[in-house]
Coordinates of C-alpha atoms in Angstrom, one line a residue:
M1 CA -36.3 -62.7 -58.0
F2 CA -35.2 -60.2 -60.7
D3 CA -34.9 -60.6 -64.4
Y4 CA -31.6 -60.2 -66.3
E5 CA -32.2 -56.5 -67.2
V6 CA -33.0 -55.4 -63.7
L7 CA -30.0 -57.3 -62.3
R8 CA -27.7 -55.5 -64.7
V9 CA -29.0 -52.2 -63.6
I10 CA -28.6 -53.2 -60.0
W11 CA -25.0 -54.2 -60.5
W12 CA -24.3 -51.0 -62.4
G13 CA -25.6 -49.2 -59.3
V14 CA -23.4 -51.4 -57.1
L15 CA -20.4 -50.5 -59.3
V16 CA -21.1 -46.8 -59.0
F17 CA -21.7 -47.1 -55.3
L18 CA -18.4 -48.8 -54.7
I19 CA -16.6 -46.1 -56.8
C20 CA -18.4 -43.5 -54.6
G21 CA -17.4 -45.4 -51.5
F22 CA -13.8 -45.5 -52.5
A23 CA -13.8 -41.8 -53.5
V24 CA -15.4 -40.7 -50.2
M25 CA -13.5 -43.0 -47.8
D26 CA -10.1 -43.0 -49.5
G27 CA -10.3 -39.5 -51.1
F28 CA -9.5 -37.7 -47.9
D29 CA -6.6 -40.1 -47.2
L30 CA -5.1 -39.3 -50.6
G31 CA -5.7 -35.6 -50.0
I32 CA -3.9 -35.7 -46.6
G33 CA -1.0 -37.5 -48.2
M34 CA -0.7 -34.8 -50.8
L35 CA -0.9 -32.1 -48.1
L36 CA 1.6 -33.8 -45.7
P37 CA 4.9 -32.1 -46.7
F38 CA 3.2 -28.7 -46.9
L39 CA 0.7 -28.5 -44.2
G40 CA 2.8 -30.0 -41.4
K41 CA 5.7 -27.7 -40.6
T42 CA 7.3 -29.7 -37.9
D43 CA 7.8 -33.4 -37.4
D44 CA 5.1 -33.5 -34.6
E45 CA 2.6 -31.7 -36.8
R46 CA 3.2 -34.2 -39.6
R47 CA 2.7 -37.0 -37.2
V48 CA -0.6 -35.5 -36.2
L49 CA -1.7 -35.5 -39.9
L50 CA -0.7 -39.2 -40.2
N51 CA -2.4 -40.3 -37.0
T52 CA -5.7 -38.7 -38.1
I53 CA -5.9 -41.4 -40.8
G54 CA -3.4 -44.0 -39.5
P55 CA -5.9 -46.4 -37.9
T56 CA -8.3 -46.4 -40.8
F57 CA -6.5 -45.8 -44.1
E58 CA -6.0 -49.5 -44.9
G59 CA -9.7 -50.2 -44.3
N60 CA -10.6 -47.4 -46.6
Q61 CA -8.3 -48.8 -49.3
T62 CA -10.2 -52.1 -49.3
W63 CA -13.0 -50.3 -51.1
M64 CA -10.7 -50.4 -54.2
I65 CA -10.1 -54.1 -53.7
T66 CA -13.8 -54.8 -53.4
L67 CA -14.4 -52.7 -56.5
G68 CA -11.8 -54.8 -58.4
G69 CA -13.4 -58.0 -57.2
I70 CA -16.9 -57.0 -58.1
T71 CA -15.8 -55.7 -61.5
F72 CA -14.1 -59.1 -62.2
A73 CA -17.2 -61.1 -61.2
A74 CA -20.1 -58.9 -62.4
W75 CA -18.4 -57.1 -65.4
P76 CA -15.8 -59.5 -66.7
L77 CA -15.5 -57.8 -70.1
V78 CA -15.0 -54.4 -68.5
Y79 CA -12.4 -55.9 -66.1
A80 CA -10.4 -57.6 -68.9
T81 CA -10.5 -54.7 -71.3
L82 CA -9.7 -52.0 -68.8
F83 CA -6.9 -53.8 -67.0
S84 CA -5.2 -55.0 -70.2
S85 CA -5.6 -51.6 -71.9
L86 CA -4.4 -49.4 -69.0
Y87 CA -1.8 -51.8 -67.7
T88 CA 1.0 -49.2 -67.2
A89 CA -1.3 -46.6 -65.6
L90 CA -2.7 -49.2 -63.2
L91 CA 0.8 -50.4 -62.3
I92 CA 1.7 -46.8 -61.4
L93 CA -1.5 -46.6 -59.3
L94 CA -0.6 -49.8 -57.4
F95 CA 3.0 -48.7 -56.8
G96 CA 1.7 -45.4 -55.4
L97 CA -0.6 -47.3 -53.1
F98 CA 2.2 -49.6 -52.0
L99 CA 4.1 -46.6 -50.6
R100 CA 1.4 -45.8 -48.1
P101 CA 1.4 -48.7 -45.7
V102 CA 5.2 -48.9 -45.8
G103 CA 5.5 -45.2 -45.2
F104 CA 3.1 -45.3 -42.3
D105 CA 5.0 -48.2 -40.7
Y106 CA 8.6 -47.1 -41.2
R107 CA 8.5 -43.3 -41.1
S108 CA 8.8 -42.9 -37.4
K109 CA 11.1 -45.9 -36.7
L110 CA 14.2 -43.7 -36.8
A111 CA 14.6 -40.2 -35.5
D112 CA 16.8 -39.1 -38.4
T113 CA 15.5 -36.0 -40.1
R114 CA 16.5 -37.2 -43.6
W115 CA 14.9 -40.6 -43.1
R116 CA 11.5 -39.1 -42.0
S117 CA 11.6 -36.4 -44.8
A118 CA 12.2 -39.1 -47.4
W119 CA 9.2 -41.1 -46.1
D120 CA 7.1 -37.9 -46.0
W121 CA 7.7 -37.4 -49.7
A122 CA 7.0 -41.1 -50.3
L123 CA 3.6 -40.6 -48.6
F124 CA 3.1 -37.5 -50.8
A125 CA 3.7 -39.7 -53.9
G126 CA 1.4 -42.4 -52.4
G127 CA -1.4 -39.8 -52.3
T128 CA -0.7 -37.9 -55.5
L129 CA -0.1 -40.8 -57.9
P130 CA -3.4 -42.6 -57.2
A131 CA -5.4 -39.4 -57.4
V132 CA -3.7 -38.4 -60.7
V133 CA -4.0 -41.8 -62.3
L134 CA -7.6 -42.3 -61.3
S135 CA -8.6 -38.8 -62.5
L136 CA -6.8 -39.4 -65.7
V137 CA -8.6 -42.7 -66.3
A138 CA -11.9 -41.0 -65.5
G139 CA -11.2 -38.3 -68.1
N140 CA -10.2 -40.9 -70.7
L141 CA -13.4 -42.9 -70.1
L142 CA -15.4 -39.9 -70.9
L143 CA -13.4 -39.4 -74.1
G144 CA -13.4 -43.1 -75.0
L145 CA -10.5 -45.5 -75.0
P146 CA -8.9 -46.6 -78.3
V147 CA -10.0 -50.3 -77.9
Q148 CA -11.8 -52.6 -80.3
F149 CA -13.0 -56.2 -80.3
D150 CA -12.6 -58.8 -83.1
N151 CA -15.3 -61.3 -83.9
D152 CA -14.0 -63.6 -81.1
L153 CA -14.5 -60.7 -78.6
R154 CA -10.7 -60.4 -78.1
S155 CA -9.9 -56.8 -77.3
S156 CA -7.0 -54.8 -78.5
Y157 CA -5.7 -51.4 -77.3
I158 CA -4.4 -49.0 -80.0
G159 CA -2.4 -46.6 -78.0
N160 CA 0.1 -46.1 -75.3
F161 CA 0.4 -44.6 -71.8
W162 CA 1.2 -41.1 -73.0
D163 CA -1.9 -41.0 -75.1
L164 CA -3.9 -40.7 -71.9
F165 CA -2.6 -37.2 -71.3
Q166 CA -5.2 -35.4 -73.4
P167 CA -6.2 -31.8 -72.6
F168 CA -9.7 -32.7 -71.3
A169 CA -8.2 -35.6 -69.2
L170 CA -5.7 -33.2 -67.7
L171 CA -8.6 -30.9 -66.7
C172 CA -10.1 -33.9 -65.0
V173 CA -6.8 -34.4 -63.1
V174 CA -7.2 -30.8 -61.8
V175 CA -10.7 -31.6 -60.7
G176 CA -9.7 -34.9 -59.0
V177 CA -6.6 -33.6 -57.2
A178 CA -8.4 -30.4 -56.0
L179 CA -11.3 -32.5 -54.8
C180 CA -9.0 -34.9 -52.8
C181 CA -7.1 -31.9 -51.3
F182 CA -10.4 -30.3 -50.5
H183 CA -11.9 -33.4 -48.9
G184 CA -8.6 -34.1 -47.0
A185 CA -8.4 -30.5 -45.6
V186 CA -12.0 -30.7 -44.4
F187 CA -11.2 -33.9 -42.6
L188 CA -8.2 -32.3 -41.0
H189 CA -10.1 -29.3 -40.0
W190 CA -12.6 -31.6 -38.2
R191 CA -10.0 -33.9 -36.6
T192 CA -7.2 -31.4 -35.5
K193 CA -6.9 -28.2 -33.5
A194 CA -5.0 -24.9 -33.3
I195 CA -2.5 -24.0 -36.0
I196 CA -3.0 -27.2 -38.1
A197 CA -6.8 -26.7 -38.2
K198 CA -6.2 -23.0 -39.2
R199 CA -3.9 -24.0 -42.1
A200 CA -6.4 -26.7 -43.1
R201 CA -9.1 -24.0 -43.3
R202 CA -7.0 -22.0 -45.7
I203 CA -6.5 -25.0 -47.9
I204 CA -10.3 -25.7 -47.9
L205 CA -10.8 -22.2 -49.4
W206 CA -8.4 -22.4 -52.3
S207 CA -8.9 -26.0 -53.1
G208 CA -12.7 -25.5 -53.0
L209 CA -12.4 -22.6 -55.4
I210 CA -10.1 -24.6 -57.8
F211 CA -12.5 -27.6 -57.7
S212 CA -15.7 -25.7 -58.3
V213 CA -14.2 -23.7 -61.2
S214 CA -12.6 -26.7 -62.8
F215 CA -15.7 -28.9 -62.3
I216 CA -17.8 -26.2 -64.0
A217 CA -15.3 -25.9 -66.8
A218 CA -15.3 -29.6 -67.3
G219 CA -19.1 -29.6 -67.6
I220 CA -19.0 -26.8 -70.2
W221 CA -16.3 -28.7 -72.1
I222 CA -18.4 -31.9 -72.1
S223 CA -21.4 -29.9 -73.4
F224 CA -19.6 -28.5 -76.4
G225 CA -16.2 -30.0 -77.0
V226 CA -16.3 -33.7 -75.9
E227 CA -17.8 -36.3 -78.1
G228 CA -20.3 -38.4 -76.3
Y229 CA -21.9 -41.7 -77.3
R230 CA -25.4 -43.0 -78.0
I231 CA -26.8 -46.4 -79.0
T232 CA -28.7 -46.0 -82.2
S233 CA -29.8 -49.6 -82.8
V234 CA -32.5 -51.6 -81.0
I235 CA -30.7 -53.5 -78.1
D236 CA -32.0 -56.5 -76.3
T237 CA -31.3 -55.8 -72.6
T238 CA -31.7 -59.4 -71.7
Q239 CA -29.3 -61.0 -74.2
I240 CA -26.0 -62.7 -73.3
A241 CA -23.1 -60.2 -73.5
N242 CA -22.1 -59.3 -77.0
P243 CA -20.8 -55.8 -77.5
L244 CA -20.6 -56.1 -81.3
S245 CA -24.4 -56.6 -81.7
K246 CA -25.2 -52.8 -81.6
T247 CA -24.5 -49.6 -83.5
V248 CA -23.3 -46.5 -81.7
E249 CA -23.3 -42.8 -82.7
K250 CA -20.5 -40.5 -81.5
A251 CA -21.0 -36.7 -81.5
P252 CA -20.4 -33.7 -79.3
G253 CA -22.9 -33.1 -76.5
L254 CA -24.3 -36.7 -76.4
W255 CA -23.2 -37.1 -72.8
L256 CA -26.0 -34.7 -71.9
N257 CA -28.7 -36.9 -73.4
N258 CA -29.7 -38.4 -70.1
Y259 CA -30.0 -35.0 -68.5
Q260 CA -32.3 -33.9 -71.3
K261 CA -34.4 -37.1 -71.0
Y262 CA -34.5 -37.0 -67.2
P263 CA -34.1 -33.3 -66.1
W264 CA -34.1 -34.2 -62.4
L265 CA -30.6 -35.6 -62.9
M266 CA -29.4 -32.0 -63.0
V267 CA -29.6 -32.1 -59.2
C268 CA -26.4 -34.2 -59.2
P269 CA -23.9 -31.6 -60.5
L270 CA -25.8 -28.8 -58.7
I271 CA -25.5 -30.6 -55.4
A272 CA -21.7 -31.0 -56.0
I273 CA -21.3 -27.3 -56.8
I274 CA -23.6 -25.9 -54.1
G275 CA -22.3 -28.5 -51.6
C276 CA -18.7 -27.2 -52.2
W277 CA -19.8 -23.6 -51.4
L278 CA -21.7 -24.8 -48.4
V279 CA -18.6 -26.5 -47.1
L280 CA -16.7 -23.2 -47.4
F281 CA -19.4 -21.5 -45.3
L282 CA -19.5 -24.3 -42.7
S283 CA -15.7 -24.3 -42.4
V284 CA -15.6 -20.5 -41.8
K285 CA -18.3 -20.9 -39.1
R286 CA -16.3 -23.8 -37.5
F287 CA -19.1 -26.4 -38.1
T288 CA -16.3 -28.9 -38.9
G289 CA -18.3 -32.2 -38.5
S290 CA -21.1 -30.9 -40.7
A291 CA -18.6 -29.6 -43.2
F292 CA -17.0 -33.1 -43.5
L293 CA -20.5 -34.7 -44.0
V294 CA -21.3 -32.2 -46.8
S295 CA -17.8 -32.7 -48.3
S296 CA -18.5 -36.4 -48.5
V297 CA -21.8 -35.7 -50.3
V298 CA -19.9 -33.5 -52.8
V299 CA -17.5 -36.3 -53.6
F300 CA -20.4 -38.7 -53.9
Y301 CA -22.3 -36.6 -56.4
V302 CA -19.2 -35.8 -58.5
V303 CA -18.9 -39.6 -59.2
V304 CA -22.7 -39.9 -59.7
T305 CA -22.7 -37.0 -62.1
T306 CA -20.1 -38.8 -64.3
A307 CA -21.9 -42.1 -64.1
A308 CA -25.3 -40.5 -64.9
S309 CA -23.8 -38.8 -68.0
M310 CA -22.3 -42.1 -69.3
F311 CA -25.2 -44.5 -68.7
P312 CA -25.6 -47.1 -70.2
F313 CA -21.9 -46.9 -71.3
I314 CA -19.2 -48.1 -69.0
L315 CA -16.2 -48.2 -71.3
P316 CA -16.7 -46.3 -74.6
S317 CA -14.4 -47.0 -77.6
S318 CA -13.1 -44.0 -79.4
I319 CA -11.9 -45.9 -82.5
A320 CA -14.7 -48.4 -82.9
P321 CA -17.9 -47.1 -81.2
A322 CA -19.7 -50.4 -81.7
S323 CA -17.1 -52.0 -79.5
S324 CA -18.1 -49.8 -76.6
L325 CA -19.0 -51.7 -73.4
T326 CA -22.4 -50.9 -71.9
V327 CA -24.5 -52.1 -69.1
W328 CA -26.5 -54.4 -71.5
D329 CA -23.6 -56.2 -73.2
S330 CA -20.6 -56.5 -70.8
S331 CA -22.0 -58.1 -67.7
G332 CA -21.5 -61.6 -66.3
S333 CA -24.1 -64.3 -66.7
Y334 CA -27.6 -64.2 -65.1
Y335 CA -26.5 -66.9 -62.6
A336 CA -23.4 -65.0 -61.6
L337 CA -25.3 -61.7 -61.0
H338 CA -28.1 -63.5 -59.2
T339 CA -25.7 -65.3 -56.9
L340 CA -23.6 -62.3 -56.2
F341 CA -26.7 -60.3 -55.4
Y342 CA -27.6 -62.4 -52.4
A343 CA -24.0 -62.5 -51.2
T344 CA -23.8 -58.7 -51.4
L345 CA -27.2 -58.3 -49.8
F346 CA -25.8 -60.0 -46.7
L347 CA -22.3 -58.7 -46.6
M348 CA -22.7 -55.0 -47.6
P349 CA -24.7 -54.1 -44.4
V350 CA -22.0 -55.9 -42.3
V351 CA -19.2 -53.8 -44.0
M352 CA -21.2 -50.6 -43.6
A353 CA -21.9 -51.3 -39.9
Y354 CA -18.3 -52.2 -39.2
T355 CA -17.0 -49.1 -40.9
T356 CA -19.5 -46.9 -38.9
W357 CA -18.4 -48.6 -35.7
V358 CA -14.7 -48.1 -36.4
Y359 CA -15.1 -44.3 -37.1
R360 CA -17.3 -43.9 -34.1
T361 CA -14.8 -45.6 -31.8
L362 CA -11.9 -43.6 -33.2
R363 CA -13.6 -40.3 -33.2
G364 CA -12.0 -37.3 -31.5
K365 CA -9.3 -34.8 -32.3
I366 CA -5.5 -35.5 -32.6
I367 CA -3.2 -32.9 -31.2
V368 CA 0.5 -32.3 -31.0
E369 CA 0.5 -33.1 -27.2
D370 CA -0.8 -36.6 -28.0
I371 CA 2.2 -37.3 -30.2
Q372 CA 4.6 -36.0 -27.6
K373 CA 3.0 -38.2 -24.9
N374 CA 3.0 -41.3 -27.0
P375 CA 6.1 -41.0 -29.3
H376 CA 6.6 -44.8 -29.6
T377 CA 3.0 -46.0 -29.9
L378 CA 1.6 -43.6 -32.5
Y379 CA 2.6 -43.3 -36.2

């Protein structure tokens, strides 16, 4: 149906779409976790926050599981290199995610204040750690990871966990954490009432400001201070994966090449920035449902902006640019991509339909009175 080159581009698009899906669907969950100890002033108010996402957070988290599975099947070199290189960071990410289902299930089992406060901070960690780690990884992917391949295509990582904390990557953490808080606050403004919604609206204002300023600052830094990558040799887009068969140039500003070649791509960062400001306006005007829809678009285009800048690179190498993994030399076989395509073509609409049905069924606002009437059945 499709040749190898087209299939690779399709599966790059699927990879980006799954990252966007995780960022949109789980981003507000992470944001609410980070806001939990601060936005909820009483136990009932904190339970309101938890119950806005309680029925759906595990389903949202499966986007990451799907992302991992697709990466393993469609991009095996990326999966092997990324997971082996960032083992410590990804373990911290997983331990953070482990705290969430346990925290939801056990927090309200006892009425003891110290018990519940401890789980509130555990849920805070369960929201903060994944947001920080994922943002840190995204920043380091733009900088390039210190990985290289030998002639047998065995990768080695020259670095340690603390090397990830570079200034630009820390700025990306600010962008990611602010965006999650922003997205989570918009969701709470939509799903709650009274004083909680009022507090959420204040958080939308300051987190939106921090996100927009840091996102613009990151764009300027990428333009002038971050070394990008460009393939300088002729590359056969239909060959079997071999990342060492190319030459790569590394220089400041090269991440803007795609925007110079395709100026229409500039709409991606512009939509993210203008969308953030539009959310602020809609929140002030109390158009909470529309604000959440636009907030989801903002998150989507932040991811797309990064992906569009890096294409065709997926995992650049800072110490051996020729070892960088791209769309053209790190995918699975034609047979694997072809078979997965038909499976995804059938299953993806089912997942999207089910997700839409769940959120439609569970729509409506959660208020303190609901918690007080159902103290034993709600989280």
